[in-house]
């Protein structure tokens, strides 16, 4: 048995273990699920160690003698006090340090999520499509405005926003299903070509 | 000491970040952000990851100790975690090593299959939504079917106009609804950020004194 075939058989075994959930919950699925979480966490640990800890903490301190970085390392270790009932409050310090960047979120959020979108929405209504986009955006925004009762002609206009959202959700649903179907096709191709093809 | 100093750090640091976003001054752009905040954040980040690892391990240990339902499977979690971590820490992350072999032949097939399973569950959810027989559910499904069929050769065989109808759905009603929702989300996130910055929202500090 070649190494490639053995590797593919391992992949095929775990693929079938996960697919077995389509029949019902079973020990093979449970085993694969926990194994997947464990392997992902192990990979995350190694990735953090190799790509963050070594280049941004270990090497600057040990090789470049940038001892000031001992302070953020101590700050980081305060996270671990989360598990202590008595000293749990110490973990608020590193959390507060990371929360500082929320200040950047205010101006950048206003720019990216509000101003740019409004600028794109407020263009001359030269075509029917541009008019429909403008109408839909206003209707959707008003749909979530609850300070005025959704009744009468206002309620009818606001209802247009609901239809726009249904079409939007349908489109997102369709695209997501197709993405999942392409993954499914990939797994079936793996089983048929890479595993059963090599077994022949 | 327990809550006031962290709160002060968030408010004071947050205001510096507001200034950073507006001002191109060297002190803010280079000294504060590039030379202080970024290296300090990277240096503290591995410990946050460690917190997550310890937390998950403690959860599984307690599950085994309590003999909670399906506790036996927690051993597979530990087996996967320990073997992968040792393979990576001893053997490295290069291609051809045990870590990458496990990633390519165990992690990747399992996660891809897990996501592909969702295709079946989404189809079942669509069927349930269709059974509701409401006008909204019908519009949602018609839009979904048009978008789905337009992506495959079968759709073009049914009608050559299907791809352009699908593109119109994506470019006009879909764009309008996403823009409306996006504006609402943007306003909400800015309001929440402001509440944190002004010290009104403090739930991130956790409970207790």
PDB file of C-alpha atoms in Angstrom, chain A residues 3 6-8 10-11 14-16 18-19 21-22 25-53 56-57 68-69 71-77 79-80 82-83 86 89 92-93 95-110 113-115 117-118 120-121 129 132-134 136-137 140-141 144 161-178 180-181 183-184 187 190, chain B residues 1-3 5-6 9-10 13-14 17-18 20-22 32-33 36-37 39-51 53-58 60 63 70 73-74 76-77 79-81 84-85 88-89 92-93 99-103 105-107 109-122 126 135-136 139-141 143-144 147-148 151-152 168-184 186-187 190 193-194 196-197 204-209:
ATOM      1  CA  UNK A   3       1.781   6.244   1.398  1.00  0.00           C
ATOM      2  CA  UNK A   6      -2.887   5.207   3.100  1.00  0.00           C
ATOM      3  CA  UNK A   7      -3.238   8.977   3.605  1.00  0.00           C
ATOM      4  CA  UNK A   8      -6.316   9.052   1.380  1.00  0.00           C
ATOM      5  CA  UNK A  10      -7.438   8.009   6.540  1.00  0.00           C
ATOM      6  CA  UNK A  11      -9.150  11.037   4.970  1.00  0.00           C
ATOM      7  CA  UNK A  14     -13.017  10.457   8.668  1.00  0.00           C
ATOM      8  CA  UNK A  15     -15.121  11.789   5.780  1.00  0.00           C
ATOM      9  CA  UNK A  16     -17.448   8.784   6.068  1.00  0.00           C
ATOM     10  CA  UNK A  18     -18.817  12.672   9.546  1.00  0.00           C
ATOM     11  CA  UNK A  19     -21.274  11.718   6.779  1.00  0.00           C
ATOM     12  CA  UNK A  21     -24.427  11.706  10.987  1.00  0.00           C
ATOM     13  CA  UNK A  22     -26.891  11.949   8.081  1.00  0.00           C
ATOM     14  CA  UNK A  25     -25.971  10.486  15.783  1.00  0.00           C
ATOM     15  CA  UNK A  26     -23.467   7.673  16.359  1.00  0.00           C
ATOM     16  CA  UNK A  27     -20.121   6.982  18.107  1.00  0.00           C
ATOM     17  CA  UNK A  28     -18.093   7.341  14.869  1.00  0.00           C
ATOM     18  CA  UNK A  29     -19.447  10.840  14.350  1.00  0.00           C
ATOM     19  CA  UNK A  30     -18.902  11.746  18.021  1.00  0.00           C
ATOM     20  CA  UNK A  31     -15.318  10.514  17.853  1.00  0.00           C
ATOM     21  CA  UNK A  32     -14.557  12.476  14.660  1.00  0.00           C
ATOM     22  CA  UNK A  33     -16.207  15.607  16.031  1.00  0.00           C
ATOM     23  CA  UNK A  34     -14.055  15.619  19.188  1.00  0.00           C
ATOM     24  CA  UNK A  35     -10.958  14.694  17.198  1.00  0.00           C
ATOM     25  CA  UNK A  36     -11.610  17.606  14.842  1.00  0.00           C
ATOM     26  CA  UNK A  37     -11.871  20.047  17.762  1.00  0.00           C
ATOM     27  CA  UNK A  38      -8.698  18.628  19.333  1.00  0.00           C
ATOM     28  CA  UNK A  39      -6.668  18.712  16.126  1.00  0.00           C
ATOM     29  CA  UNK A  40      -7.878  22.250  15.309  1.00  0.00           C
ATOM     30  CA  UNK A  41      -6.918  23.425  18.796  1.00  0.00           C
ATOM     31  CA  UNK A  42      -3.516  21.725  18.573  1.00  0.00           C
ATOM     32  CA  UNK A  43      -2.914  23.329  15.188  1.00  0.00           C
ATOM     33  CA  UNK A  44      -3.981  26.692  16.638  1.00  0.00           C
ATOM     34  CA  UNK A  45      -1.519  26.272  19.517  1.00  0.00           C
ATOM     35  CA  UNK A  46       1.387  25.450  17.191  1.00  0.00           C
ATOM     36  CA  UNK A  47       0.425  28.279  14.826  1.00  0.00           C
ATOM     37  CA  UNK A  48       0.285  30.791  17.712  1.00  0.00           C
ATOM     38  CA  UNK A  49       3.630  29.569  19.053  1.00  0.00           C
ATOM     39  CA  UNK A  50       5.443  29.612  15.689  1.00  0.00           C
ATOM     40  CA  UNK A  51       3.889  32.702  14.099  1.00  0.00           C
ATOM     41  CA  UNK A  52       3.196  34.967  17.103  1.00  0.00           C
ATOM     42  CA  UNK A  53       5.023  33.886  20.262  1.00  0.00           C
ATOM     43  CA  UNK A  56       6.931  38.820  18.374  1.00  0.00           C
ATOM     44  CA  UNK A  57       7.931  37.902  21.939  1.00  0.00           C
ATOM     45  CA  UNK A  68      10.430  46.345  27.368  1.00  0.00           C
ATOM     46  CA  UNK A  69       8.313  43.545  25.845  1.00  0.00           C
ATOM     47  CA  UNK A  71       5.716  44.171  30.314  1.00  0.00           C
ATOM     48  CA  UNK A  72       3.117  43.114  27.696  1.00  0.00           C
ATOM     49  CA  UNK A  73       4.101  39.496  28.406  1.00  0.00           C
ATOM     50  CA  UNK A  74       3.267  40.067  32.086  1.00  0.00           C
ATOM     51  CA  UNK A  75       0.095  41.858  30.980  1.00  0.00           C
ATOM     52  CA  UNK A  76      -0.794  38.815  28.848  1.00  0.00           C
ATOM     53  CA  UNK A  77      -0.238  36.384  31.735  1.00  0.00           C
ATOM     54  CA  UNK A  79      -5.440  36.780  31.323  1.00  0.00           C
ATOM     55  CA  UNK A  80      -4.833  33.488  33.120  1.00  0.00           C
ATOM     56  CA  UNK A  82      -9.584  34.594  34.831  1.00  0.00           C
ATOM     57  CA  UNK A  83      -9.712  31.171  36.485  1.00  0.00           C
ATOM     58  CA  UNK A  86      -9.996  35.916  44.251  1.00  0.00           C
ATOM     59  CA  UNK A  89     -10.212  41.023  38.455  1.00  0.00           C
ATOM     60  CA  UNK A  92      -9.556  42.996  33.304  1.00  0.00           C
ATOM     61  CA  UNK A  93      -6.223  44.749  32.617  1.00  0.00           C
ATOM     62  CA  UNK A  95      -8.946  42.994  28.323  1.00  0.00           C
ATOM     63  CA  UNK A  96      -8.940  46.778  28.850  1.00  0.00           C
ATOM     64  CA  UNK A  97      -5.706  47.050  26.859  1.00  0.00           C
ATOM     65  CA  UNK A  98      -7.248  45.212  23.886  1.00  0.00           C
ATOM     66  CA  UNK A  99     -10.501  47.198  24.216  1.00  0.00           C
ATOM     67  CA  UNK A 100      -8.596  50.469  23.712  1.00  0.00           C
ATOM     68  CA  UNK A 101      -8.772  49.967  19.945  1.00  0.00           C
ATOM     69  CA  UNK A 102     -12.570  50.439  20.142  1.00  0.00           C
ATOM     70  CA  UNK A 103     -11.788  54.163  19.884  1.00  0.00           C
ATOM     71  CA  UNK A 104     -10.546  53.574  16.350  1.00  0.00           C
ATOM     72  CA  UNK A 105     -13.834  51.799  15.573  1.00  0.00           C
ATOM     73  CA  UNK A 106     -15.925  54.954  16.012  1.00  0.00           C
ATOM     74  CA  UNK A 107     -14.503  57.139  13.203  1.00  0.00           C
ATOM     75  CA  UNK A 108     -13.619  54.179  10.975  1.00  0.00           C
ATOM     76  CA  UNK A 109     -17.060  52.599  11.536  1.00  0.00           C
ATOM     77  CA  UNK A 110     -18.789  55.882  10.656  1.00  0.00           C
ATOM     78  CA  UNK A 113     -20.374  51.444   7.344  1.00  0.00           C
ATOM     79  CA  UNK A 114     -22.289  54.701   7.124  1.00  0.00           C
ATOM     80  CA  UNK A 115     -20.694  57.467   5.024  1.00  0.00           C
ATOM     81  CA  UNK A 117     -22.738  53.381   1.974  1.00  0.00           C
ATOM     82  CA  UNK A 118     -24.764  56.612   2.038  1.00  0.00           C
ATOM     83  CA  UNK A 120     -23.133  55.061  -2.842  1.00  0.00           C
ATOM     84  CA  UNK A 121     -26.883  55.214  -2.152  1.00  0.00           C
ATOM     85  CA  UNK A 129     -32.441  50.129 -11.145  1.00  0.00           C
ATOM     86  CA  UNK A 132     -35.270  50.724  -7.078  1.00  0.00           C
ATOM     87  CA  UNK A 133     -32.056  50.476  -5.007  1.00  0.00           C
ATOM     88  CA  UNK A 134     -32.728  53.892  -3.439  1.00  0.00           C
ATOM     89  CA  UNK A 136     -35.364  49.623  -1.203  1.00  0.00           C
ATOM     90  CA  UNK A 137     -32.646  51.089   1.020  1.00  0.00           C
ATOM     91  CA  UNK A 140     -35.458  48.624   4.688  1.00  0.00           C
ATOM     92  CA  UNK A 141     -34.110  51.349   6.983  1.00  0.00           C
ATOM     93  CA  UNK A 144     -36.315  48.873  11.541  1.00  0.00           C
ATOM     94  CA  UNK A 161     -38.671  46.848   2.823  1.00  0.00           C
ATOM     95  CA  UNK A 162     -39.728  43.410   4.042  1.00  0.00           C
ATOM     96  CA  UNK A 163     -40.091  42.145   0.465  1.00  0.00           C
ATOM     97  CA  UNK A 164     -36.685  43.541  -0.446  1.00  0.00           C
ATOM     98  CA  UNK A 165     -35.181  41.742   2.540  1.00  0.00           C
ATOM     99  CA  UNK A 166     -36.894  38.463   1.626  1.00  0.00           C
ATOM    100  CA  UNK A 167     -35.366  38.631  -1.862  1.00  0.00           C
ATOM    101  CA  UNK A 168     -31.988  39.555  -0.332  1.00  0.00           C
ATOM    102  CA  UNK A 169     -32.132  36.685   2.169  1.00  0.00           C
ATOM    103  CA  UNK A 170     -33.185  34.317  -0.623  1.00  0.00           C
ATOM    104  CA  UNK A 171     -30.190  35.354  -2.720  1.00  0.00           C
ATOM    105  CA  UNK A 172     -27.827  34.889   0.253  1.00  0.00           C
ATOM    106  CA  UNK A 173     -29.451  31.523   1.001  1.00  0.00           C
ATOM    107  CA  UNK A 174     -29.006  30.396  -2.617  1.00  0.00           C
ATOM    108  CA  UNK A 175     -25.343  31.425  -2.704  1.00  0.00           C
ATOM    109  CA  UNK A 176     -24.642  29.720   0.637  1.00  0.00           C
ATOM    110  CA  UNK A 177     -26.336  26.486  -0.476  1.00  0.00           C
ATOM    111  CA  UNK A 178     -24.278  26.496  -3.683  1.00  0.00           C
ATOM    112  CA  UNK A 180     -21.980  24.029   0.539  1.00  0.00           C
ATOM    113  CA  UNK A 181     -22.932  21.949  -2.526  1.00  0.00           C
ATOM    114  CA  UNK A 183     -17.894  21.411  -0.848  1.00  0.00           C
ATOM    115  CA  UNK A 184     -20.072  18.297  -1.021  1.00  0.00           C
ATOM    116  CA  UNK A 187     -15.808  15.444  -0.878  1.00  0.00           C
ATOM    117  CA  UNK A 190     -12.287  12.849  -3.268  1.00  0.00           C
TER     118      UNK A 190
ATOM    119  CA  UNK B   1      -8.155  49.453  41.373  1.00  0.00           C
ATOM    120  CA  UNK B   2     -10.320  46.522  40.344  1.00  0.00           C
ATOM    121  CA  UNK B   3     -12.646  48.284  37.901  1.00  0.00           C
ATOM    122  CA  UNK B   5      -8.204  51.616  36.371  1.00  0.00           C
ATOM    123  CA  UNK B   6      -9.259  49.229  33.542  1.00  0.00           C
ATOM    124  CA  UNK B   9      -7.374  52.626  30.406  1.00  0.00           C
ATOM    125  CA  UNK B  10     -10.243  51.945  27.948  1.00  0.00           C
ATOM    126  CA  UNK B  13      -6.639  54.746  25.330  1.00  0.00           C
ATOM    127  CA  UNK B  14      -9.848  54.846  23.286  1.00  0.00           C
ATOM    128  CA  UNK B  17      -7.272  55.893  19.178  1.00  0.00           C
ATOM    129  CA  UNK B  18      -9.970  58.374  18.083  1.00  0.00           C
ATOM    130  CA  UNK B  20      -5.100  58.334  15.806  1.00  0.00           C
ATOM    131  CA  UNK B  21      -7.906  57.787  13.278  1.00  0.00           C
ATOM    132  CA  UNK B  22      -8.104  61.534  12.522  1.00  0.00           C
ATOM    133  CA  UNK B  32       1.881  55.213  19.637  1.00  0.00           C
ATOM    134  CA  UNK B  33       0.488  52.750  17.086  1.00  0.00           C
ATOM    135  CA  UNK B  36       3.807  50.744  21.140  1.00  0.00           C
ATOM    136  CA  UNK B  37       0.336  49.294  20.525  1.00  0.00           C
ATOM    137  CA  UNK B  39       4.111  45.068  19.316  1.00  0.00           C
ATOM    138  CA  UNK B  40       2.488  45.043  22.760  1.00  0.00           C
ATOM    139  CA  UNK B  41      -0.716  43.515  21.358  1.00  0.00           C
ATOM    140  CA  UNK B  42       1.238  40.785  19.558  1.00  0.00           C
ATOM    141  CA  UNK B  43       3.263  40.087  22.697  1.00  0.00           C
ATOM    142  CA  UNK B  44       0.142  39.714  24.856  1.00  0.00           C
ATOM    143  CA  UNK B  45      -1.912  37.749  22.261  1.00  0.00           C
ATOM    144  CA  UNK B  46      -0.408  34.228  22.808  1.00  0.00           C
ATOM    145  CA  UNK B  47      -1.596  34.309  26.428  1.00  0.00           C
ATOM    146  CA  UNK B  48      -5.174  34.989  25.292  1.00  0.00           C
ATOM    147  CA  UNK B  49      -4.911  31.883  23.060  1.00  0.00           C
ATOM    148  CA  UNK B  50      -3.537  29.966  26.036  1.00  0.00           C
ATOM    149  CA  UNK B  51      -6.565  31.048  28.073  1.00  0.00           C
ATOM    150  CA  UNK B  53      -6.852  26.269  25.362  1.00  0.00           C
ATOM    151  CA  UNK B  54      -6.846  25.939  29.158  1.00  0.00           C
ATOM    152  CA  UNK B  55     -10.563  26.748  29.311  1.00  0.00           C
ATOM    153  CA  UNK B  56     -11.499  24.059  26.756  1.00  0.00           C
ATOM    154  CA  UNK B  57      -9.201  21.507  28.406  1.00  0.00           C
ATOM    155  CA  UNK B  58     -10.738  22.246  31.816  1.00  0.00           C
ATOM    156  CA  UNK B  60     -13.318  18.345  28.977  1.00  0.00           C
ATOM    157  CA  UNK B  63     -16.733  16.282  31.770  1.00  0.00           C
ATOM    158  CA  UNK B  70     -20.677  11.061  26.179  1.00  0.00           C
ATOM    159  CA  UNK B  73     -15.344  11.050  23.578  1.00  0.00           C
ATOM    160  CA  UNK B  74     -13.473  13.774  25.477  1.00  0.00           C
ATOM    161  CA  UNK B  76     -10.457  11.821  21.584  1.00  0.00           C
ATOM    162  CA  UNK B  77     -10.313  15.587  22.063  1.00  0.00           C
ATOM    163  CA  UNK B  79      -5.662  12.663  21.913  1.00  0.00           C
ATOM    164  CA  UNK B  80      -6.120  14.943  18.894  1.00  0.00           C
ATOM    165  CA  UNK B  81      -4.886  18.011  20.751  1.00  0.00           C
ATOM    166  CA  UNK B  84      -1.101  17.608  16.983  1.00  0.00           C
ATOM    167  CA  UNK B  85       0.563  19.981  19.452  1.00  0.00           C
ATOM    168  CA  UNK B  88       3.994  20.727  15.576  1.00  0.00           C
ATOM    169  CA  UNK B  89       6.161  21.783  18.505  1.00  0.00           C
ATOM    170  CA  UNK B  92       7.657  21.978  13.044  1.00  0.00           C
ATOM    171  CA  UNK B  93       5.062  23.236  10.598  1.00  0.00           C
ATOM    172  CA  UNK B  99       1.520  18.155  11.687  1.00  0.00           C
ATOM    173  CA  UNK B 100       0.823  19.010   8.049  1.00  0.00           C
ATOM    174  CA  UNK B 101      -0.004  15.370   7.299  1.00  0.00           C
ATOM    175  CA  UNK B 102      -2.619  15.457  10.069  1.00  0.00           C
ATOM    176  CA  UNK B 103      -3.878  18.811   8.847  1.00  0.00           C
ATOM    177  CA  UNK B 105      -5.583  14.149   5.881  1.00  0.00           C
ATOM    178  CA  UNK B 106      -7.621  14.576   9.043  1.00  0.00           C
ATOM    179  CA  UNK B 107      -8.473  18.197   9.829  1.00  0.00           C
ATOM    180  CA  UNK B 109     -11.382  16.364   5.183  1.00  0.00           C
ATOM    181  CA  UNK B 110     -13.345  16.489   8.446  1.00  0.00           C
ATOM    182  CA  UNK B 111     -14.003  20.245   8.423  1.00  0.00           C
ATOM    183  CA  UNK B 112     -14.890  20.244   4.685  1.00  0.00           C
ATOM    184  CA  UNK B 113     -17.301  17.337   5.256  1.00  0.00           C
ATOM    185  CA  UNK B 114     -18.777  19.058   8.307  1.00  0.00           C
ATOM    186  CA  UNK B 115     -19.551  22.147   6.216  1.00  0.00           C
ATOM    187  CA  UNK B 116     -20.839  20.074   3.299  1.00  0.00           C
ATOM    188  CA  UNK B 117     -23.333  18.430   5.704  1.00  0.00           C
ATOM    189  CA  UNK B 118     -24.957  21.832   6.002  1.00  0.00           C
ATOM    190  CA  UNK B 119     -26.147  21.506   2.388  1.00  0.00           C
ATOM    191  CA  UNK B 120     -28.544  18.755   3.533  1.00  0.00           C
ATOM    192  CA  UNK B 121     -29.737  20.697   6.551  1.00  0.00           C
ATOM    193  CA  UNK B 122     -30.274  23.845   4.511  1.00  0.00           C
ATOM    194  CA  UNK B 126     -35.944  25.271   2.869  1.00  0.00           C
ATOM    195  CA  UNK B 135     -45.980  34.761   0.595  1.00  0.00           C
ATOM    196  CA  UNK B 136     -42.703  35.878   2.199  1.00  0.00           C
ATOM    197  CA  UNK B 139     -40.519  34.999  -2.453  1.00  0.00           C
ATOM    198  CA  UNK B 140     -37.431  33.943  -0.477  1.00  0.00           C
ATOM    199  CA  UNK B 141     -37.380  30.495  -2.057  1.00  0.00           C
ATOM    200  CA  UNK B 143     -35.099  34.174  -5.270  1.00  0.00           C
ATOM    201  CA  UNK B 144     -32.929  31.355  -3.846  1.00  0.00           C
ATOM    202  CA  UNK B 147     -29.781  32.317  -7.891  1.00  0.00           C
ATOM    203  CA  UNK B 148     -28.935  28.611  -7.447  1.00  0.00           C
ATOM    204  CA  UNK B 151     -24.894  29.021 -11.139  1.00  0.00           C
ATOM    205  CA  UNK B 152     -25.170  25.629 -12.850  1.00  0.00           C
ATOM    206  CA  UNK B 168     -30.345  41.555 -11.428  1.00  0.00           C
ATOM    207  CA  UNK B 169     -31.574  40.041  -8.136  1.00  0.00           C
ATOM    208  CA  UNK B 170     -28.044  40.249  -6.731  1.00  0.00           C
ATOM    209  CA  UNK B 171     -27.374  43.763  -8.052  1.00  0.00           C
ATOM    210  CA  UNK B 172     -30.683  45.479  -7.232  1.00  0.00           C
ATOM    211  CA  UNK B 173     -33.008  44.116  -4.492  1.00  0.00           C
ATOM    212  CA  UNK B 174     -30.216  42.202  -2.759  1.00  0.00           C
ATOM    213  CA  UNK B 175     -27.940  45.261  -2.790  1.00  0.00           C
ATOM    214  CA  UNK B 176     -30.721  47.526  -1.471  1.00  0.00           C
ATOM    215  CA  UNK B 177     -31.577  45.156   1.407  1.00  0.00           C
ATOM    216  CA  UNK B 178     -27.921  44.562   2.310  1.00  0.00           C
ATOM    217  CA  UNK B 179     -27.234  48.309   2.227  1.00  0.00           C
ATOM    218  CA  UNK B 180     -30.219  49.042   4.456  1.00  0.00           C
ATOM    219  CA  UNK B 181     -29.240  46.325   6.937  1.00  0.00           C
ATOM    220  CA  UNK B 182     -25.564  47.356   6.725  1.00  0.00           C
ATOM    221  CA  UNK B 183     -26.412  50.962   7.548  1.00  0.00           C
ATOM    222  CA  UNK B 184     -28.408  49.804  10.569  1.00  0.00           C
ATOM    223  CA  UNK B 186     -23.070  50.371  11.212  1.00  0.00           C
ATOM    224  CA  UNK B 187     -25.136  52.803  13.263  1.00  0.00           C
ATOM    225  CA  UNK B 190     -20.867  52.970  16.289  1.00  0.00           C
ATOM    226  CA  UNK B 193     -18.459  51.707  20.518  1.00  0.00           C
ATOM    227  CA  UNK B 194     -19.391  55.165  21.800  1.00  0.00           C
ATOM    228  CA  UNK B 196     -17.935  51.678  25.649  1.00  0.00           C
ATOM    229  CA  UNK B 197     -15.739  54.728  25.026  1.00  0.00           C
ATOM    230  CA  UNK B 204     -16.838  43.539  29.014  1.00  0.00           C
ATOM    231  CA  UNK B 205     -15.306  44.031  32.485  1.00  0.00           C
ATOM    232  CA  UNK B 206     -17.345  41.100  33.770  1.00  0.00           C
ATOM    233  CA  UNK B 207     -19.325  40.823  36.966  1.00  0.00           C
ATOM    234  CA  UNK B 208     -18.185  41.083  40.583  1.00  0.00           C
ATOM    235  CA  UNK B 209     -16.598  44.055  42.281  1.00  0.00           C
TER     236      UNK B 209
END
